[in-house]
CSV table of C-alpha atoms in Angstrom, one decimal:
chain,number,residue,atom,x,y,z
A,431,UNK,CA,-9.9,-41.1,11.3
A,432,UNK,CA,-11.5,-39.8,8.1
A,433,UNK,CA,-12.1,-36.0,7.3
A,434,UNK,CA,-15.8,-36.2,8.3
A,435,UNK,CA,-15.3,-38.1,11.6
A,436,UNK,CA,-15.5,-36.1,14.8
A,437,UNK,CA,-12.5,-36.5,17.3
A,438,UNK,CA,-12.9,-39.4,19.6
A,439,UNK,CA,-14.6,-39.1,23.0
A,440,UNK,CA,-12.5,-38.6,26.2
A,441,UNK,CA,-11.4,-41.7,27.9
A,442,UNK,CA,-13.2,-42.6,31.0
A,443,UNK,CA,-11.3,-43.5,34.2
A,444,UNK,CA,-12.2,-44.7,37.6
A,445,UNK,CA,-11.3,-43.4,41.0
A,446,UNK,CA,-9.1,-46.3,41.9
A,447,UNK,CA,-8.8,-48.8,39.1
A,448,UNK,CA,-7.6,-48.9,35.6
A,449,UNK,CA,-10.6,-49.6,33.3
A,450,UNK,CA,-10.7,-53.1,31.6
A,451,UNK,CA,-12.0,-53.2,28.0
A,452,UNK,CA,-14.7,-55.8,27.1
A,453,UNK,CA,-14.5,-57.4,23.8
A,454,UNK,CA,-16.9,-55.5,21.5
A,455,UNK,CA,-17.1,-54.2,18.1
A,456,UNK,CA,-17.5,-50.7,19.7
A,457,UNK,CA,-15.3,-49.0,22.2
A,458,UNK,CA,-16.2,-50.3,25.7
A,459,UNK,CA,-15.0,-49.3,29.0
A,460,UNK,CA,-15.4,-50.9,32.5
A,461,UNK,CA,-15.8,-48.3,35.3
A,462,UNK,CA,-16.1,-49.0,39.0
A,463,UNK,CA,-19.4,-47.9,40.6
A,464,UNK,CA,-19.7,-46.5,44.0
A,465,UNK,CA,-17.7,-48.3,46.7
A,466,UNK,CA,-16.4,-50.5,43.9
A,467,UNK,CA,-19.4,-53.0,44.7
A,468,UNK,CA,-20.2,-53.2,41.0
A,469,UNK,CA,-18.9,-52.4,37.7
A,470,UNK,CA,-20.4,-50.0,35.1
A,471,UNK,CA,-20.0,-51.0,31.5
A,472,UNK,CA,-20.0,-48.1,29.1
A,473,UNK,CA,-20.3,-48.5,25.3
A,474,UNK,CA,-20.1,-46.0,22.6
A,475,UNK,CA,-23.3,-46.4,20.6
A,476,UNK,CA,-23.1,-43.6,17.9
A,477,UNK,CA,-20.7,-41.1,16.6
A,478,UNK,CA,-21.3,-38.1,14.4
A,479,UNK,CA,-20.0,-34.5,14.1
A,480,UNK,CA,-22.4,-33.1,16.6
A,481,UNK,CA,-22.6,-35.4,19.4
A,482,UNK,CA,-21.4,-38.8,21.0
A,483,UNK,CA,-23.9,-41.1,22.5
A,484,UNK,CA,-22.8,-43.4,25.3
A,485,UNK,CA,-24.8,-46.3,27.0
A,486,UNK,CA,-23.9,-47.0,30.5
A,487,UNK,CA,-25.2,-50.4,32.2
A,488,UNK,CA,-24.4,-51.2,35.7
A,489,UNK,CA,-23.4,-54.8,36.6
A,490,UNK,CA,-26.9,-55.4,38.4
A,491,UNK,CA,-28.6,-55.2,35.0
A,492,UNK,CA,-30.6,-52.2,35.4
A,493,UNK,CA,-31.8,-50.1,32.5
A,494,UNK,CA,-29.1,-48.5,30.4
A,495,UNK,CA,-28.4,-44.8,31.0
A,496,UNK,CA,-27.8,-42.8,27.8
A,497,UNK,CA,-25.3,-40.2,28.0
A,498,UNK,CA,-24.7,-37.6,25.1
A,499,UNK,CA,-21.5,-35.9,25.0
A,500,UNK,CA,-20.6,-32.9,22.9
A,501,UNK,CA,-17.2,-33.3,21.2
A,502,UNK,CA,-14.6,-30.6,21.2
A,503,UNK,CA,-15.1,-27.9,18.7
A,504,UNK,CA,-12.5,-28.7,16.0
A,505,UNK,CA,-12.4,-28.3,12.3
A,506,UNK,CA,-12.5,-31.8,10.5
A,507,UNK,CA,-9.2,-32.7,8.8
A,508,UNK,CA,-9.1,-32.2,5.1
A,509,UNK,CA,-12.1,-29.8,5.1
A,510,UNK,CA,-11.8,-26.0,4.4
A,511,UNK,CA,-14.3,-23.2,4.6
A,512,UNK,CA,-14.3,-20.4,2.1
A,513,UNK,CA,-15.1,-18.1,5.0
A,514,UNK,CA,-12.1,-19.1,7.1
A,515,UNK,CA,-9.7,-19.7,4.2
A,516,UNK,CA,-10.2,-16.3,2.6
A,517,UNK,CA,-9.8,-13.3,4.8
A,518,UNK,CA,-12.7,-11.0,4.6
A,519,UNK,CA,-11.9,-7.8,2.6
A,520,UNK,CA,-12.6,-4.5,4.4
A,521,UNK,CA,-15.3,-2.6,2.5
A,522,UNK,CA,-14.1,1.0,1.9
A,523,UNK,CA,-16.0,4.0,0.7
A,524,UNK,CA,-13.6,6.0,-1.4
A,525,UNK,CA,-14.2,9.7,-2.1
A,526,UNK,CA,-11.8,11.7,-4.4
A,527,UNK,CA,-11.1,15.1,-5.7
A,528,UNK,CA,-12.1,15.9,-9.3
A,529,UNK,CA,-8.7,15.6,-10.7
A,530,UNK,CA,-8.2,12.1,-9.2
A,531,UNK,CA,-11.3,10.6,-10.8
A,532,UNK,CA,-9.4,8.6,-13.3
A,533,UNK,CA,-7.2,7.0,-10.7
A,534,UNK,CA,-10.0,6.6,-8.2
A,535,UNK,CA,-11.8,4.5,-11.0
A,536,UNK,CA,-8.9,2.4,-11.5
A,537,UNK,CA,-8.5,1.8,-7.7
A,538,UNK,CA,-12.1,0.7,-7.5
A,539,UNK,CA,-11.6,-1.6,-10.5
A,540,UNK,CA,-8.9,-3.4,-8.5
A,541,UNK,CA,-11.2,-4.6,-5.7
A,542,UNK,CA,-15.0,-5.3,-5.2
A,543,UNK,CA,-14.5,-4.1,-1.7
A,544,UNK,CA,-14.0,-0.5,-2.8
A,545,UNK,CA,-17.0,1.6,-3.5
A,546,UNK,CA,-16.6,5.1,-5.2
A,547,UNK,CA,-18.6,8.0,-3.5
A,548,UNK,CA,-19.2,11.4,-4.8
A,549,UNK,CA,-18.6,14.9,-3.6
A,550,UNK,CA,-20.2,18.0,-5.3
A,551,UNK,CA,-17.4,20.5,-5.8
A,552,UNK,CA,-18.8,24.0,-6.4
A,553,UNK,CA,-17.8,27.5,-5.6
A,554,UNK,CA,-19.7,30.5,-4.4
A,555,UNK,CA,-19.6,33.8,-6.4
A,556,UNK,CA,-16.7,35.0,-4.3
A,557,UNK,CA,-14.7,31.9,-5.2
A,558,UNK,CA,-14.7,30.1,-1.9
A,559,UNK,CA,-15.8,26.5,-2.0
A,560,UNK,CA,-19.4,25.4,-1.9
A,561,UNK,CA,-19.2,21.6,-1.0
A,562,UNK,CA,-21.5,18.8,-0.5
A,563,UNK,CA,-20.9,15.3,0.6
A,564,UNK,CA,-23.5,13.0,-1.0
A,565,UNK,CA,-25.3,10.5,1.3
A,566,UNK,CA,-23.5,11.5,4.5
A,567,UNK,CA,-25.8,9.4,6.7
A,568,UNK,CA,-25.0,6.3,4.5
A,569,UNK,CA,-21.4,6.3,5.5
A,570,UNK,CA,-21.9,6.0,9.2
A,571,UNK,CA,-20.1,3.0,10.5
A,572,UNK,CA,-18.2,2.5,7.3
A,573,UNK,CA,-14.5,2.6,6.5
A,574,UNK,CA,-13.9,5.9,4.5
A,575,UNK,CA,-10.9,7.1,2.4
A,576,UNK,CA,-10.2,10.2,0.4
A,577,UNK,CA,-8.0,10.3,-2.5
A,578,UNK,CA,-6.4,13.8,-2.6
A,579,UNK,CA,-4.1,15.8,-5.1
A,580,UNK,CA,-2.5,18.9,-3.6
A,581,UNK,CA,-1.3,19.8,-7.2
A,582,UNK,CA,-1.5,23.7,-6.5
A,583,UNK,CA,-2.1,25.9,-3.5
A,584,UNK,CA,-5.4,26.8,-5.0
A,585,UNK,CA,-7.0,23.5,-4.6
A,586,UNK,CA,-5.7,22.6,-1.1
A,587,UNK,CA,-8.1,24.5,0.9
A,588,UNK,CA,-11.3,22.9,-0.6
A,589,UNK,CA,-9.9,19.4,-0.2
A,590,UNK,CA,-8.9,20.1,3.4
A,591,UNK,CA,-12.4,21.1,4.2
A,592,UNK,CA,-13.7,17.8,3.0
A,593,UNK,CA,-10.7,15.9,4.7
A,594,UNK,CA,-11.6,17.6,8.1
A,595,UNK,CA,-15.4,16.9,7.6
A,596,UNK,CA,-15.4,13.1,6.7
A,597,UNK,CA,-14.0,11.8,10.0
A,598,UNK,CA,-16.6,13.6,11.9
A,599,UNK,CA,-19.5,11.9,10.2
A,600,UNK,CA,-19.3,8.9,12.6
A,601,UNK,CA,-17.2,6.6,10.2
A,602,UNK,CA,-15.4,3.6,11.5
A,603,UNK,CA,-12.0,4.7,10.1
A,604,UNK,CA,-10.7,7.3,7.8
A,605,UNK,CA,-7.8,7.1,5.5
A,606,UNK,CA,-6.2,10.0,3.5
A,607,UNK,CA,-4.3,8.9,0.4
A,608,UNK,CA,-2.0,11.7,-0.8
A,609,UNK,CA,0.2,10.1,-3.3
A,610,UNK,CA,2.5,13.1,-3.7
A,611,UNK,CA,3.4,15.2,-0.7
A,612,UNK,CA,4.1,18.4,-2.6
A,613,UNK,CA,6.1,20.4,0.0
A,614,UNK,CA,8.5,17.5,0.6
A,615,UNK,CA,11.6,19.3,-0.9
A,616,UNK,CA,11.2,22.1,1.4
A,617,UNK,CA,12.0,20.0,4.5
A,618,UNK,CA,15.1,21.9,5.9
A,619,UNK,CA,16.3,25.4,6.7
A,620,UNK,CA,19.7,26.5,5.2
A,621,UNK,CA,19.8,29.9,6.9
A,622,UNK,CA,17.7,31.9,9.4
A,623,UNK,CA,14.4,32.9,7.8
A,624,UNK,CA,13.9,29.9,5.7
A,625,UNK,CA,10.4,28.4,6.1
A,626,UNK,CA,10.2,24.6,5.9
A,627,UNK,CA,6.7,24.3,4.4
A,628,UNK,CA,7.0,20.4,4.6
A,629,UNK,CA,6.7,20.9,8.4
A,630,UNK,CA,3.7,23.3,7.9
A,631,UNK,CA,1.7,20.9,5.7
A,632,UNK,CA,2.5,18.0,8.1
A,633,UNK,CA,1.1,20.0,11.0
A,634,UNK,CA,-2.1,20.8,9.0
A,635,UNK,CA,-2.7,17.0,8.3
A,636,UNK,CA,-1.7,16.1,11.8
A,637,UNK,CA,-4.8,18.0,13.1
A,638,UNK,CA,-7.4,16.1,11.1
A,639,UNK,CA,-10.2,15.2,13.4
A,640,UNK,CA,-10.0,11.8,15.0
A,641,UNK,CA,-12.6,9.3,13.7
A,642,UNK,CA,-14.6,6.8,15.7
A,643,UNK,CA,-12.0,4.3,15.0
A,644,UNK,CA,-9.0,6.5,15.9
A,645,UNK,CA,-6.3,8.7,14.3
A,646,UNK,CA,-6.4,9.2,10.5
A,647,UNK,CA,-4.1,6.9,8.4
A,648,UNK,CA,-2.1,8.8,5.8
A,649,UNK,CA,-0.7,7.0,2.7
A,650,UNK,CA,2.1,8.8,0.8
A,651,UNK,CA,4.4,7.5,-1.9
A,652,UNK,CA,8.1,8.0,-2.1
A,653,UNK,CA,8.2,11.1,0.2
A,654,UNK,CA,11.3,13.1,-0.6
A,655,UNK,CA,13.0,12.5,2.7
A,656,UNK,CA,12.1,9.7,5.2
A,657,UNK,CA,13.0,11.9,8.2
A,658,UNK,CA,9.8,13.8,7.3
A,659,UNK,CA,7.9,11.1,9.1
A,660,UNK,CA,8.8,13.0,12.4
A,661,UNK,CA,7.2,16.1,11.2
A,662,UNK,CA,3.8,14.4,11.7
A,663,UNK,CA,2.0,14.6,15.2
A,664,UNK,CA,0.5,11.7,17.2
A,665,UNK,CA,-3.0,12.2,15.8
A,666,UNK,CA,-2.1,10.8,12.4
A,667,UNK,CA,-0.5,7.5,11.3
A,668,UNK,CA,1.7,8.1,8.2
A,669,UNK,CA,2.2,5.2,6.0
A,670,UNK,CA,5.0,5.6,3.5
A,671,UNK,CA,4.6,3.4,0.5
A,672,UNK,CA,6.9,3.1,-2.5
A,673,UNK,CA,6.3,2.8,-6.2
A,674,UNK,CA,9.7,1.3,-6.8
A,675,UNK,CA,8.2,-2.4,-7.1
A,676,UNK,CA,6.3,-1.1,-10.0
A,677,UNK,CA,9.6,-0.1,-11.7
A,678,UNK,CA,11.1,-3.5,-10.9
A,679,UNK,CA,8.3,-5.4,-12.3
A,680,UNK,CA,8.5,-3.3,-15.6
A,681,UNK,CA,12.3,-3.7,-15.9
A,682,UNK,CA,11.9,-7.5,-15.7
A,683,UNK,CA,9.7,-7.3,-18.8
A,684,UNK,CA,12.4,-5.5,-21.0
A,685,UNK,CA,14.2,-7.6,-23.5
A,686,UNK,CA,17.5,-6.5,-22.2
A,687,UNK,CA,16.5,-7.0,-18.5
A,688,UNK,CA,19.8,-8.7,-17.8
A,689,UNK,CA,21.8,-5.6,-19.0
A,690,UNK,CA,20.2,-3.0,-16.7
A,691,UNK,CA,22.4,-0.7,-14.5
A,692,UNK,CA,20.7,1.9,-12.1
A,693,UNK,CA,22.0,5.4,-11.9
A,694,UNK,CA,21.3,8.0,-9.1
A,695,UNK,CA,21.6,11.5,-10.1
A,696,UNK,CA,23.0,12.5,-6.6
A,697,UNK,CA,23.9,11.0,-3.3
A,698,UNK,CA,20.4,11.8,-1.9
A,699,UNK,CA,18.6,9.6,-4.6
A,700,UNK,CA,21.2,6.9,-3.7
A,701,UNK,CA,20.4,7.0,-0.1
A,702,UNK,CA,16.7,7.0,-0.7
A,703,UNK,CA,16.5,4.1,-3.1
A,704,UNK,CA,19.7,2.0,-3.3
A,705,UNK,CA,18.4,-0.7,-0.9
A,706,UNK,CA,15.4,-1.4,-3.1
A,707,UNK,CA,17.7,-1.7,-6.2
A,708,UNK,CA,20.7,-3.3,-4.7
A,709,UNK,CA,20.6,-6.3,-7.1
A,710,UNK,CA,21.4,-4.0,-10.0
A,711,UNK,CA,24.9,-2.6,-10.8
A,712,UNK,CA,25.0,0.9,-9.5
A,713,UNK,CA,26.1,4.2,-11.0
A,714,UNK,CA,26.3,7.4,-8.9
A,715,UNK,CA,26.4,10.9,-10.3
A,716,UNK,CA,27.3,14.0,-8.4
A,717,UNK,CA,26.8,17.9,-8.8
A,718,UNK,CA,30.1,19.7,-8.5
A,719,UNK,CA,30.7,23.4,-8.7
A,720,UNK,CA,33.0,24.8,-11.3
A,721,UNK,CA,33.3,28.6,-11.0
A,722,UNK,CA,29.6,29.9,-10.9
A,723,UNK,CA,28.2,26.7,-12.3
A,724,UNK,CA,27.1,23.4,-11.0
A,725,UNK,CA,27.7,20.5,-13.3
A,726,UNK,CA,27.0,16.8,-13.1
A,727,UNK,CA,30.0,14.4,-13.1
A,728,UNK,CA,30.2,10.6,-12.9
A,729,UNK,CA,31.2,9.7,-9.3
A,730,UNK,CA,31.3,5.9,-9.4
A,731,UNK,CA,30.1,3.0,-11.6
A,732,UNK,CA,30.6,2.0,-15.2
A,733,UNK,CA,27.9,2.7,-17.8
A,734,UNK,CA,29.6,1.5,-20.9
A,735,UNK,CA,27.6,-0.8,-22.9
A,736,UNK,CA,24.6,-0.9,-20.3
A,737,UNK,CA,21.0,0.0,-20.5
A,738,UNK,CA,21.2,2.8,-17.7
A,739,UNK,CA,18.1,3.7,-15.8
A,740,UNK,CA,18.3,7.0,-13.9
A,741,UNK,CA,16.1,6.9,-10.7
A,742,UNK,CA,14.8,9.7,-8.6
A,743,UNK,CA,11.8,10.5,-6.4
A,744,UNK,CA,10.4,13.4,-8.5
A,745,UNK,CA,11.2,15.8,-11.5
A,746,UNK,CA,10.5,19.4,-11.9
A,747,UNK,CA,12.4,21.2,-14.6
A,748,UNK,CA,14.3,18.2,-15.5
A,749,UNK,CA,17.7,19.9,-15.7
A,750,UNK,CA,19.5,17.6,-13.5
A,751,UNK,CA,18.2,14.4,-15.3
A,752,UNK,CA,19.1,15.9,-18.7
A,753,UNK,CA,22.7,16.7,-17.5
A,754,UNK,CA,23.0,13.2,-16.1
A,755,UNK,CA,21.9,11.7,-19.3
A,756,UNK,CA,24.5,13.6,-21.3
A,757,UNK,CA,27.3,12.3,-18.8
A,758,UNK,CA,26.1,8.7,-19.1
A,759,UNK,CA,26.0,8.9,-22.9
A,760,UNK,CA,29.4,10.3,-23.0
A,761,UNK,CA,30.6,7.2,-21.0
A,762,UNK,CA,29.3,4.7,-23.5
A,763,UNK,CA,25.8,3.8,-22.2
A,764,UNK,CA,24.0,1.9,-25.0
A,765,UNK,CA,20.6,3.0,-23.7
A,766,UNK,CA,19.4,5.6,-21.2
A,767,UNK,CA,15.9,5.6,-19.4
A,768,UNK,CA,14.6,7.3,-16.5
A,769,UNK,CA,12.1,6.7,-13.7
A,770,UNK,CA,10.5,9.1,-11.2
A,771,UNK,CA,7.6,8.4,-8.9
A,772,UNK,CA,6.2,12.1,-9.2
A,773,UNK,CA,6.4,13.7,-12.6
A,774,UNK,CA,5.6,17.3,-11.7
A,775,UNK,CA,6.8,19.1,-14.8
A,776,UNK,CA,5.7,22.7,-14.2
A,777,UNK,CA,5.3,24.9,-17.2
A,778,UNK,CA,5.2,21.7,-19.5
A,779,UNK,CA,8.9,21.0,-18.8
A,780,UNK,CA,8.3,17.4,-19.9
A,781,UNK,CA,8.7,18.7,-23.5
A,782,UNK,CA,12.4,18.8,-22.9
A,783,UNK,CA,12.7,15.0,-23.0
A,784,UNK,CA,12.9,13.4,-26.4
A,785,UNK,CA,12.7,9.8,-27.6
A,786,UNK,CA,15.9,8.2,-28.5
A,787,UNK,CA,14.3,6.7,-31.7
A,788,UNK,CA,15.9,3.4,-31.5
A,789,UNK,CA,19.1,3.6,-29.5
A,790,UNK,CA,20.7,7.0,-29.7
A,791,UNK,CA,21.3,7.9,-26.0
A,792,UNK,CA,22.8,11.3,-26.9
A,793,UNK,CA,19.5,12.4,-28.4
A,794,UNK,CA,17.0,11.2,-26.0
A,795,UNK,CA,15.6,8.4,-23.6
A,796,UNK,CA,14.4,4.9,-24.4
A,797,UNK,CA,11.8,5.1,-21.7
A,798,UNK,CA,10.6,7.6,-19.1
A,799,UNK,CA,8.4,5.9,-16.5
A,800,UNK,CA,6.3,8.0,-14.1
A,801,UNK,CA,3.4,7.0,-11.9
A,802,UNK,CA,-0.2,8.5,-12.0
A,803,UNK,CA,0.6,10.5,-8.8
A,804,UNK,CA,0.3,13.8,-10.7
A,805,UNK,CA,-2.8,13.5,-12.9
A,806,UNK,CA,-2.4,16.6,-14.9
A,807,UNK,CA,1.0,15.4,-16.1
A,808,UNK,CA,-0.6,12.0,-16.9
A,809,UNK,CA,-3.0,13.8,-19.3
A,810,UNK,CA,-0.3,15.8,-21.0
A,811,UNK,CA,2.1,12.9,-21.7
A,812,UNK,CA,-0.4,10.2,-22.6
A,813,UNK,CA,0.8,8.3,-25.8
A,814,UNK,CA,3.9,10.5,-26.1
A,815,UNK,CA,7.1,8.6,-26.4
A,816,UNK,CA,9.3,8.1,-24.3
A,817,UNK,CA,6.8,8.5,-21.5
A,818,UNK,CA,5.0,5.5,-20.0
A,819,UNK,CA,2.8,5.6,-16.9
A,820,UNK,CA,2.9,3.0,-14.1
A,821,UNK,CA,-0.4,3.2,-12.2
A,822,UNK,CA,-0.5,3.2,-8.5
A,823,UNK,CA,-3.9,1.7,-8.4
A,824,UNK,CA,-3.2,-1.8,-7.3
A,825,UNK,CA,-0.8,-0.6,-4.6
A,826,UNK,CA,-3.3,2.0,-3.3
A,827,UNK,CA,-6.1,-0.7,-3.2
A,828,UNK,CA,-3.9,-3.0,-1.0
A,829,UNK,CA,-3.0,-0.1,1.2
A,830,UNK,CA,-6.7,0.6,1.9
A,831,UNK,CA,-6.9,-2.9,3.5
A,832,UNK,CA,-4.4,-2.1,6.1
């Protein structure tokens, strides 16, 4: 049957006899009439995609009866529809805090289904936020997201005020994108009196009002410890994404991609990322105590002659990375680079990292890759070797379609 021909009509069958076909150029069936005193001859007269027409004539020679049958609803073979072949994208209204404007614009550029919306960020004379969500009525029934940056305690309250307000505007769903979970390293207590602020922030986010579509979805990249998932309550759906695929793609583009080894500065980083990087030779460093000092030692692996990439979830002062670099250079690494998802670098600590200027691993790094999860750092290191920014825009655009 050709692609444009509808499926064949169902076969007719009598109550007590098998139909006998009459010779004809069109399908013809012989059906027994009532009490089998006469036979009814049915012939298919026309066939198209919308209906079948069947003429039935009894053996007594009466006028034909026209029967119109509707074929079963099927898609003709070989034909495709753009609407059915391509999944309709979920349209999202994306709000953002002021410091995330550049990343928000990159996210919107990734998909026509994402529309940027504005918030007026002002303060009263006493310093408290004076906020306004533009066109609040226009987002009713829409899928809404907010791109946040909790880069300092001073900006968290004003953003939380917006985050708590948006789901209550009768939106279909609400997604909070918080690329960097800033209190992630304060996830445990080592002695009585320690306050696990990771749990505190998780509780605050867990109490975001439920939208018309249900609990808030929370997107976080490379949280410090995966067990922090259990700090969140049932009124929020944490979605833990990773930026490691961006690193893998970048490593494949290097001219010495077949000579890469991955180094982890401690066992924690190995536990966190080794499964995503298992196809590379692995090197593990460890911090050991010598007297009053903690120094970095090579625990396992062979860096000699390799381009070694140190991988961790975040960097602050950078002291551990620098000590790890020195150990790897001492053991013969030909090049040393580093990657962290979150480049925090308080007090401009990024200035401690120099470029190797053509292959001197003792003096610096070939590359230092970070993402744009911390926008202030991105501004400071732009066009400064060895730093290179891998944008989260495409990954976030995809996550907003979940």
